[in-house]
């Protein structure tokens, strides 16, 4: 929001200017359409969509994750304490910047080795650094108003909160995470007391004077003193209504002078240039209060994104996409927001917020600042950025004459917050028309899709029918082809069988012929063998006969030879005997006897000789 003081003149119509300057080809619906699309990108979180973290009879904590489309996500928590309740000590993991919406109470936190307290009132703004421990107690007032705190968690400078470790952790969980022996040695207490403390772990939010509250308070005080290492009575004293040594005062936006104010409303921004406690933080705060039928003039932030929470009433929010790239995923959006809803607007995105004629529209939020200070650029009004531009260049940009630009800019005398009677209603009417148009378009698209699907279904059915017919024809062709192949196969088999039979017959014939030939050859061989045998037998018989004949002839010849030899021997013997006898006769008688005794020697000798020859 722009820091601006000035005097305003007559109201200026939003639609007369904004429709010319920021004309967009498509306006988007709100309730169903914008909520749907903005919620998709995390730029809108409705109250009933917050995530409940803790809930007791003494209070609750809910959370929301918001993104501005370029950075984030940003983690917000909504802490609600019933009167006279305590949000027990936690250890911060990130910087915590918060705003007190309603109620009052006391914030106590650790600052190095000391404990500090600050009284909280409606409208207060405060920051706690990461690494500090804190707790909050709500006051018990006659109005019995709940203490509601809206907080955002970030790291230092341009870093953002890391959700993987959580925004904070319970001091009780941190301390009791150690073993019993370690805690007993550290606190110098009996072991059974540690076990009691483990068994009696309280919820995150309790009543300050509940039964056995003193024991719980003392235990929490001892935990915090152990954590601090040097503090003495911080938590215990604050719970019992005693003041600590160091009291501080929070900055209150409801007591500060607005940056801009007129009959249409007021606005205020707070950043680290204005508030020392926001130093080293990348978070600033703003609050806008629009009276009935008013509008925060169309503007954009060059160095900050805004995360806003609706505090009261309801209104319309219009956000224009800052890119004309077709590939860009951002889109123009408008949505209706009510108390408790959260909406984020990215840097460079032109926006406008409008209240209805019958209700004011109050919202506050956090600005995610860069290293330089943010100066919102207004597109309409007395402080419009268009008024300082060269009119001729501006006319060329809008493709109109210089006179048209003069007519456009001359009536602009108001700035920042403008009177815009029925603007929100008109936006709502357009929204309804857009919703109806989009519904019709969706129905038309659905009808077209159904028609296309029906046509596609019919086409698929026809295609399926054609495929089935083609499949049937192909099947018939395949059957005919199969039948033809079977017939050909049968004919081929018959031919093969016939050929096989012929071959077998021919083979049998050849075998028979071969057998006959073999038989003939065998018969011829037998005949030859018989002839040969007969010839051999005849030849053998002939040989035997010849041999026999020869042997017979040889025998006869031998016998003849023997006979001749015997005859010769006989004649020789006879001659010898005759000679011997003659000699004997000459020698006397005895000699004749010897001759007679030996007279058989000649025949015997012939017989022996014949026997030897035969052998």
XYZ file of C-alpha atoms in Angstrom:
615
model
C 0.000 0.000 0.000
C 1.186 3.516 -0.827
C 1.965 6.032 1.871
C -0.048 9.040 0.703
C -1.638 12.029 2.347
C -3.936 14.289 0.379
C -7.293 15.767 -0.285
C -9.806 14.006 -2.483
C -12.438 15.416 -4.788
C -15.482 13.906 -6.468
C -15.827 10.106 -6.797
C -14.432 8.440 -9.887
C -16.032 5.452 -11.566
C -13.897 2.346 -11.584
C -15.452 0.767 -14.647
C -15.077 3.856 -16.830
C -11.308 3.727 -16.438
C -10.418 0.189 -15.557
C -12.366 -1.245 -18.499
C -10.289 0.922 -20.857
C -6.909 0.691 -19.184
C -6.914 -2.893 -18.037
C -9.365 -4.376 -20.528
C -9.004 -8.122 -20.504
C -10.611 -10.478 -23.050
C -11.802 -12.852 -20.355
C -13.334 -12.178 -16.928
C -13.395 -15.143 -14.618
C -16.130 -16.094 -12.209
C -15.671 -16.063 -8.459
C -17.649 -18.318 -6.218
C -17.159 -21.552 -8.060
C -14.711 -20.750 -10.828
C -12.214 -18.390 -9.168
C -12.290 -20.292 -5.910
C -11.587 -23.422 -7.804
C -8.703 -22.064 -9.854
C -7.240 -19.758 -7.211
C -7.331 -22.569 -4.674
C -5.595 -24.829 -7.152
C -2.554 -22.538 -7.263
C -2.725 -21.811 -3.511
C -3.668 -18.114 -3.875
C -6.987 -18.504 -2.070
C -7.693 -20.470 1.109
C -11.209 -20.338 2.489
C -11.746 -20.311 6.228
C -13.239 -23.786 6.301
C -10.272 -25.138 4.329
C -7.716 -24.384 7.037
C -5.998 -27.408 8.548
C -6.751 -27.937 12.231
C -3.515 -28.576 14.166
C -4.649 -28.477 17.796
C -8.053 -28.255 19.431
C -8.997 -28.364 23.113
C -11.809 -26.831 25.142
C -9.435 -23.940 25.885
C -8.493 -23.038 22.348
C -7.386 -24.201 18.929
C -4.710 -23.692 16.292
C -5.336 -23.965 12.548
C -2.943 -23.479 9.664
C -2.976 -22.579 5.975
C -0.381 -22.850 3.244
C -0.506 -19.985 0.751
C 1.560 -19.241 -2.332
C 1.730 -16.046 -4.346
C 2.408 -17.968 -7.522
C 6.079 -17.011 -7.638
C 7.497 -17.802 -4.200
C 6.420 -19.696 -1.156
C 4.642 -21.532 0.080
C 3.978 -19.304 3.065
C 2.881 -20.854 6.348
C 0.175 -19.059 8.338
C -1.254 -20.074 11.710
C -4.394 -18.888 13.475
C -4.111 -19.199 17.250
C -7.334 -18.816 19.256
C -7.253 -18.847 23.074
C -10.274 -18.835 25.324
C -10.089 -16.276 28.202
C -7.558 -17.209 30.885
C -5.894 -19.914 28.785
C -2.230 -20.618 28.086
C -0.483 -21.642 24.888
C 2.407 -23.584 26.425
C 6.050 -22.829 25.572
C 7.378 -23.707 22.118
C 10.741 -23.295 20.411
C 10.549 -21.290 17.174
C 12.127 -22.724 14.031
C 11.477 -19.585 11.963
C 10.761 -15.904 12.363
C 7.208 -15.273 13.522
C 5.399 -12.059 12.640
C 1.885 -11.831 14.028
C -1.143 -9.568 14.340
C -3.622 -9.569 17.236
C -7.137 -9.593 15.803
C -9.201 -9.716 18.978
C -8.782 -10.049 22.732
C -5.805 -9.367 24.957
C -3.124 -11.241 26.822
C 0.556 -11.544 27.609
C 3.384 -12.736 25.365
C 6.532 -14.034 27.097
C 9.635 -15.051 25.200
C 13.339 -15.658 25.647
C 15.811 -12.993 24.621
C 19.353 -14.336 24.919
C 19.606 -15.236 28.660
C 16.667 -13.153 29.734
C 12.883 -13.334 29.719
C 10.762 -10.579 28.204
C 7.052 -9.865 28.424
C 4.734 -7.768 26.307
C 1.046 -7.073 26.825
C -1.006 -7.863 23.747
C -4.045 -5.882 22.618
C -6.279 -5.841 19.591
C -4.328 -4.415 16.641
C -0.863 -5.182 18.027
C 1.920 -6.280 15.688
C 4.979 -8.114 16.919
C 7.855 -10.269 15.720
C 9.747 -13.091 17.429
C 13.080 -14.250 15.984
C 13.825 -17.834 15.112
C 15.439 -19.832 17.921
C 13.528 -18.090 20.691
C 11.034 -19.803 22.984
C 7.687 -18.225 23.785
C 4.282 -18.796 25.344
C 1.057 -16.791 25.379
C -1.600 -16.323 28.074
C -4.991 -14.799 27.312
C -6.538 -12.328 29.733
C -9.710 -12.848 31.716
C -11.705 -9.704 30.933
C -15.290 -8.785 31.520
C -16.027 -9.049 27.787
C -14.553 -12.565 27.816
C -13.276 -11.982 24.316
C -11.097 -14.663 22.777
C -7.480 -13.872 22.002
C -7.001 -14.369 18.252
C -3.514 -14.170 16.796
C -2.745 -14.356 13.059
C 0.890 -15.294 12.417
C 3.151 -15.904 9.449
C 6.407 -17.858 9.737
C 9.442 -17.008 7.622
C 13.184 -17.170 7.821
C 15.451 -14.177 7.726
C 15.680 -11.840 4.733
C 14.427 -13.450 1.511
C 14.292 -17.032 2.756
C 10.960 -18.605 3.586
C 9.765 -21.030 6.183
C 10.886 -24.644 5.731
C 7.772 -26.797 6.308
C 9.698 -30.042 6.699
C 10.778 -29.096 10.256
C 7.571 -27.316 11.303
C 7.090 -23.781 12.590
C 7.968 -24.668 16.166
C 8.346 -27.560 18.584
C 7.064 -27.997 22.111
C 9.572 -27.259 24.863
C 8.165 -30.283 26.684
C 8.904 -32.530 23.690
C 12.377 -31.028 23.315
C 13.300 -31.619 26.959
C 11.578 -34.949 27.470
C 13.224 -36.287 24.345
C 16.278 -37.041 26.487
C 16.681 -40.205 28.533
C 15.486 -40.296 32.144
C 19.036 -40.547 33.526
C 20.127 -37.429 31.599
C 17.074 -35.463 32.798
C 17.548 -36.656 36.401
C 21.168 -35.493 36.388
C 20.269 -32.187 34.713
C 17.302 -31.270 36.960
C 18.696 -32.856 40.142
C 15.345 -34.486 40.912
C 14.290 -38.054 41.776
C 13.696 -40.452 38.934
C 10.041 -40.938 39.845
C 9.395 -37.210 39.293
C 10.741 -37.484 35.731
C 8.442 -40.435 35.119
C 5.497 -38.434 36.478
C 6.327 -35.586 34.143
C 6.463 -37.989 31.199
C 3.098 -39.478 32.109
C 1.379 -36.099 32.658
C 2.270 -34.387 29.389
C -0.379 -31.656 28.839
C -1.965 -30.558 25.543
C -0.652 -27.484 23.711
C -3.363 -25.183 25.152
C -4.540 -25.413 28.764
C -6.574 -23.401 31.282
C -4.371 -21.236 33.479
C -6.031 -22.211 36.784
C -6.968 -25.810 36.122
C -6.731 -28.433 38.834
C -3.153 -29.317 39.657
C -2.260 -26.275 37.573
C 0.392 -25.155 39.999
C 2.366 -28.352 39.582
C 2.120 -28.036 35.790
C 3.156 -24.396 35.875
C 6.128 -25.143 38.069
C 7.164 -27.978 35.756
C 6.898 -25.752 32.676
C 8.805 -23.003 34.496
C 11.611 -25.394 35.357
C 11.738 -26.579 31.742
C 12.024 -23.033 30.489
C 14.660 -22.120 33.084
C 16.626 -25.208 32.061
C 16.326 -24.106 28.473
C 17.441 -20.535 29.271
C 20.164 -21.537 31.654
C 20.109 -18.135 33.437
C 16.530 -16.968 33.830
C 14.981 -17.203 37.226
C 11.254 -16.569 37.398
C 9.957 -15.577 33.958
C 7.207 -18.056 33.214
C 6.062 -18.636 36.786
C 5.736 -14.929 37.512
C 3.808 -14.127 34.352
C 1.350 -16.936 34.977
C 0.693 -15.694 38.507
C 0.175 -12.112 37.435
C 3.556 -10.818 38.609
C 5.500 -8.459 36.431
C 8.937 -9.358 35.178
C 11.761 -6.928 35.169
C 11.523 -6.132 31.460
C 8.187 -5.050 30.042
C 7.799 -4.026 26.402
C 5.044 -2.465 24.362
C 3.890 -3.728 20.970
C 3.201 -1.594 17.931
C -0.546 -1.156 17.406
C -1.883 -0.529 13.905
C -5.228 0.730 15.267
C -3.437 3.524 17.145
C -1.135 4.488 14.270
C -1.947 7.209 11.778
C -3.125 5.769 8.441
C -0.989 6.327 5.379
C -4.117 7.357 3.542
C -7.632 8.146 4.744
C -10.784 9.612 3.269
C -14.510 9.072 3.484
C -14.146 5.853 1.488
C -11.772 4.253 3.995
C -8.180 4.149 5.105
C -5.015 2.123 4.619
C -1.827 1.580 6.558
C 1.426 -0.211 5.858
C 4.185 -1.154 8.286
C 7.587 -2.465 7.230
C 11.091 -2.687 8.677
C 11.669 0.995 7.910
C 8.811 1.869 10.244
C 9.112 -0.771 12.948
C 12.433 -1.747 14.478
C 11.305 -5.242 15.455
C 10.758 -6.066 11.762
C 14.434 -5.400 11.032
C 16.140 -8.451 9.461
C 12.693 -9.724 8.480
C 11.337 -10.002 4.961
C 7.799 -9.446 6.210
C 5.771 -6.242 6.421
C 2.137 -5.680 7.391
C -0.758 -3.741 5.954
C -4.381 -3.064 6.814
C -7.159 -1.736 4.635
C -10.583 -0.580 5.799
C -13.041 0.057 2.980
C -16.342 1.635 3.838
C -19.524 0.599 2.077
C -19.421 0.941 -1.686
C -15.682 1.704 -1.910
C -12.675 0.386 -3.793
C -8.939 0.206 -3.354
C -7.876 1.657 -6.683
C -6.287 -0.695 -9.251
C -2.590 -0.964 -8.461
C 0.324 -3.355 -8.472
C 3.308 -3.994 -6.208
C 6.739 -3.967 -7.830
C 8.650 -5.396 -4.862
C 6.191 -7.288 -2.688
C 3.533 -9.969 -2.770
C 0.522 -9.628 -0.492
C -1.061 -12.311 1.678
C -4.302 -10.896 3.074
C -6.772 -12.135 5.719
C -10.351 -10.848 5.796
C -11.045 -9.450 9.278
C -14.542 -8.141 8.785
C -17.282 -8.060 6.193
C -16.903 -9.301 2.674
C -15.772 -7.990 -0.654
C -14.641 -8.677 -4.187
C -11.009 -9.110 -5.231
C -9.924 -8.687 -8.835
C -6.475 -9.875 -9.928
C -5.157 -9.455 -13.477
C -2.472 -11.681 -14.934
C 0.686 -9.690 -15.470
C 1.929 -11.761 -18.404
C 0.654 -11.889 -21.983
C 2.583 -15.046 -22.733
C 0.427 -17.884 -23.966
C 2.717 -20.317 -22.191
C 2.217 -18.540 -18.842
C 0.016 -20.438 -16.401
C -1.249 -17.320 -14.620
C -4.745 -16.088 -15.454
C -7.119 -13.273 -14.590
C -9.106 -14.016 -11.454
C -11.863 -12.496 -9.378
C -13.311 -13.973 -6.231
C -15.608 -13.066 -3.372
C -14.053 -13.341 0.080
C -15.573 -13.340 3.540
C -14.318 -13.097 7.108
C -11.533 -15.584 7.774
C -10.666 -16.201 4.110
C -7.069 -15.764 2.913
C -6.068 -14.471 -0.511
C -2.646 -13.839 -2.010
C -1.706 -11.466 -4.831
C 1.698 -11.963 -6.494
C 3.983 -9.047 -7.196
C 3.532 -7.368 -10.589
C -0.122 -8.497 -10.714
C -2.565 -5.548 -10.935
C -5.380 -5.809 -8.372
C -8.376 -4.034 -6.935
C -10.450 -4.736 -3.802
C -14.097 -3.617 -3.570
C -16.674 -3.527 -0.780
C -20.407 -4.059 -1.217
C -22.952 -1.255 -0.763
C -24.362 -2.847 2.384
C -21.159 -3.909 4.166
C -17.670 -2.661 4.855
C -14.610 -4.673 3.889
C -11.681 -4.843 6.297
C -8.612 -6.936 5.649
C -5.046 -7.042 6.874
C -2.108 -9.041 5.706
C 1.584 -9.628 5.328
C 3.803 -8.273 2.588
C 6.698 -10.433 1.459
C 9.200 -7.682 0.858
C 12.427 -7.671 -1.101
C 15.559 -5.830 0.016
C 14.151 -2.519 -1.271
C 11.057 -0.719 -0.054
C 7.862 -1.356 -1.969
C 5.997 1.559 -3.544
C 2.677 0.433 -5.023
C 1.979 1.779 -8.490
C -1.608 2.957 -8.970
C -3.116 2.748 -12.418
C -5.981 5.193 -11.842
C -6.616 8.227 -9.685
C -4.747 11.402 -8.972
C -1.509 9.516 -8.307
C -1.860 7.275 -11.345
C 1.413 6.207 -12.959
C -0.240 6.895 -16.310
C -0.454 10.633 -15.571
C 3.329 11.007 -15.544
C 3.807 9.221 -18.859
C 4.098 10.968 -22.187
C 0.528 11.331 -23.488
C 1.518 10.785 -27.096
C 3.303 7.527 -26.268
C 0.348 6.538 -24.089
C -2.060 7.259 -26.953
C 0.035 5.112 -29.270
C 0.044 2.359 -26.649
C -3.780 2.327 -26.479
C -4.146 3.070 -30.183
C -6.315 6.124 -29.503
C -5.959 9.865 -30.037
C -4.298 12.300 -27.639
C -7.702 13.870 -27.004
C -9.048 10.524 -25.856
C -6.164 10.191 -23.406
C -6.840 13.713 -22.111
C -10.485 12.824 -21.615
C -9.410 9.674 -19.828
C -6.940 11.226 -17.375
C -8.406 14.693 -16.753
C -11.285 13.635 -14.446
C -8.981 11.678 -12.110
C -8.809 13.697 -8.906
C -9.205 11.015 -6.230
C -6.470 8.538 -5.338
C -5.778 5.251 -3.523
C -9.301 4.592 -2.169
C -12.163 5.544 -4.462
C -15.885 5.760 -4.217
C -17.274 2.882 -6.228
C -20.951 2.479 -5.530
C -22.294 -0.895 -6.661
C -18.887 -1.868 -8.083
C -18.779 -5.020 -5.987
C -22.388 -5.772 -6.917
C -21.581 -5.231 -10.570
C -18.592 -7.494 -10.218
C -20.807 -10.045 -8.531
C -23.363 -9.704 -11.360
C -20.599 -10.219 -13.892
C -19.409 -13.064 -11.756
C -22.823 -14.690 -11.839
C -23.029 -14.090 -15.579
C -19.562 -15.518 -15.949
C -20.503 -18.482 -13.835
C -23.667 -18.975 -15.855
C -21.783 -18.395 -19.095
C -19.065 -20.715 -18.017
C -21.644 -23.225 -16.851
C -23.315 -22.983 -20.235
C -19.936 -23.162 -21.918
C -19.084 -26.147 -19.777
C -22.478 -27.639 -20.547
C -21.948 -26.811 -24.209
C -18.482 -28.263 -24.021
C -19.931 -31.236 -22.165
C -22.666 -31.488 -24.832
C -20.045 -31.215 -27.547
C -17.933 -33.731 -25.732
C -20.981 -35.989 -25.418
C -21.798 -35.442 -29.085
C -18.192 -35.985 -29.980
C -18.116 -38.999 -27.726
C -21.427 -40.184 -29.220
C -20.124 -39.534 -32.718
C -16.890 -41.140 -31.736
C -18.832 -44.010 -30.196
C -20.943 -44.374 -33.347
C -17.843 -44.058 -35.453
C -16.158 -46.610 -33.254
C -19.256 -48.810 -33.481
C -19.310 -48.391 -37.261
C -15.601 -48.922 -37.326
C -16.124 -51.895 -35.046
C -18.914 -53.119 -37.332
C -16.677 -52.605 -40.339
C -13.909 -54.347 -38.494
C -16.298 -57.149 -37.598
C -17.527 -57.338 -41.212
C -13.970 -57.185 -42.414
C -13.089 -59.695 -39.752
C -16.028 -61.883 -40.855
C -15.032 -61.508 -44.497
C -11.447 -62.141 -43.568
C -12.570 -65.067 -41.463
C -14.605 -66.443 -44.375
C -11.700 -65.855 -46.692
C -9.459 -67.507 -44.176
C -11.934 -70.388 -43.845
C -12.201 -70.674 -47.642
C -8.486 -70.338 -47.897
C -8.109 -72.871 -45.114
C -10.623 -75.134 -46.850
C -8.817 -74.661 -50.149
C -5.546 -75.319 -48.429
C -7.076 -78.373 -46.767
C -8.394 -79.591 -50.120
C -5.058 -78.880 -51.733
C -3.398 -80.504 -48.769
C -5.777 -83.474 -49.123
C -5.061 -83.643 -52.857
C -1.410 -83.251 -52.174
C -1.605 -85.966 -49.542
C -3.559 -88.176 -51.953
C -1.009 -87.469 -54.666
C 1.766 -88.056 -52.193
C 0.048 -91.232 -51.029
C -0.542 -92.259 -54.647
C 3.027 -91.419 -55.459
C 4.054 -93.216 -52.301
C 1.943 -96.203 -53.335
C 3.474 -96.057 -56.772
C 6.865 -95.734 -55.235
C 6.082 -98.576 -52.864
C 4.695 -100.633 -55.758
C 7.703 -99.739 -57.833
C 9.873 -100.466 -54.852
C 8.126 -103.791 -54.364
C 8.469 -104.480 -58.087
C 12.094 -103.532 -57.907
C 12.432 -105.612 -54.792
C 10.657 -108.522 -56.509
C 12.806 -108.073 -59.558
C 15.799 -107.749 -57.358
C 14.666 -110.779 -55.427
C 14.067 -112.650 -58.660
C 17.410 -111.446 -59.903
C 18.970 -112.480 -56.642
C 17.159 -115.802 -56.839
C 18.289 -116.192 -60.421
C 21.757 -115.201 -59.430
C 21.490 -117.519 -56.457
C 20.129 -120.270 -58.688
C 22.854 -119.574 -61.212
C 25.345 -119.489 -58.380
C 23.924 -122.744 -57.060
C 24.015 -124.178 -60.526
C 27.512 -122.940 -60.959
C 28.390 -124.270 -57.556
C 26.691 -127.555 -58.404
C 28.361 -127.595 -61.767
C 31.601 -126.687 -60.089
C 30.973 -129.247 -57.406
C 29.939 -131.730 -60.013
C 32.943 -130.815 -62.030
C 35.030 -131.009 -58.917
C 33.414 -134.291 -58.040
C 33.848 -135.486 -61.577
C 37.347 -134.119 -61.601
C 37.865 -135.616 -58.151
C 36.388 -138.855 -59.317
C 38.506 -138.595 -62.412
C 41.476 -137.729 -60.313
C 40.641 -140.487 -57.917
C 40.022 -142.820 -60.775
C 43.174 -141.644 -62.402
C 44.943 -141.869 -59.115
C 43.379 -145.176 -58.482
C 44.230 -146.209 -61.939
C 47.669 -144.834 -61.532
C 47.965 -146.401 -58.138
C 46.601 -149.581 -59.610
C 49.025 -149.293 -62.456
C 51.757 -148.389 -59.991
C 50.688 -151.264 -57.845
C 50.559 -153.516 -60.809
C 53.852 -152.124 -61.935
C 55.191 -152.558 -58.438
C 53.754 -155.949 -58.172
C 55.175 -156.651 -61.528
C 58.396 -155.149 -60.351
C 58.178 -157.164 -57.210
C 57.368 -160.168 -59.164
C 60.253 -159.452 -61.419
C 62.422 -158.745 -58.396
C 61.194 -161.852 -56.734
C 61.745 -163.688 -59.864
C 65.154 -162.197 -60.187
C 65.878 -162.819 -56.530
C 64.453 -166.218 -56.867
C 66.616 -166.883 -59.847
C 69.492 -165.276 -57.996
C 68.792 -167.325 -54.975
C 68.338 -170.331 -57.023
C 71.580 -169.557 -58.737
C 73.191 -168.835 -55.389
C 71.717 -171.970 -53.919
C 72.754 -173.834 -56.829
C 76.223 -172.465 -56.581
C 76.307 -173.056 -52.891
C 75.185 -176.578 -53.343
C 77.798 -177.063 -55.800
C 80.347 -175.601 -53.485
C 79.051 -177.695 -50.690
C 79.239 -180.581 -52.638
C 82.733 -179.715 -53.155
C 83.429 -179.137 -49.485
C 81.387 -181.829 -47.931
C 77.994 -182.570 -46.253
C 77.737 -180.213 -43.154
C 77.819 -177.205 -45.313
C 74.864 -178.522 -47.167
C 72.901 -178.549 -43.926
C 73.537 -174.937 -43.198
C 72.367 -174.192 -46.633
C 69.295 -176.152 -45.995
C 68.671 -174.424 -42.686
C 69.072 -171.140 -44.348
C 67.231 -172.124 -47.398
C 64.043 -170.173 -46.369
C 65.902 -166.925 -45.930
C 65.353 -165.830 -49.495
C 61.518 -165.927 -49.570
C 61.194 -164.232 -46.230
C 63.372 -161.460 -47.302
C 61.265 -160.945 -50.409
C 58.104 -160.754 -48.432
C 59.561 -158.123 -46.073
C 60.740 -156.042 -48.963
C 57.262 -156.160 -50.551
C 55.661 -155.030 -47.303
C 57.959 -152.035 -47.006
C 57.193 -150.935 -50.509
C 53.459 -151.075 -49.965
C 53.729 -148.854 -46.976
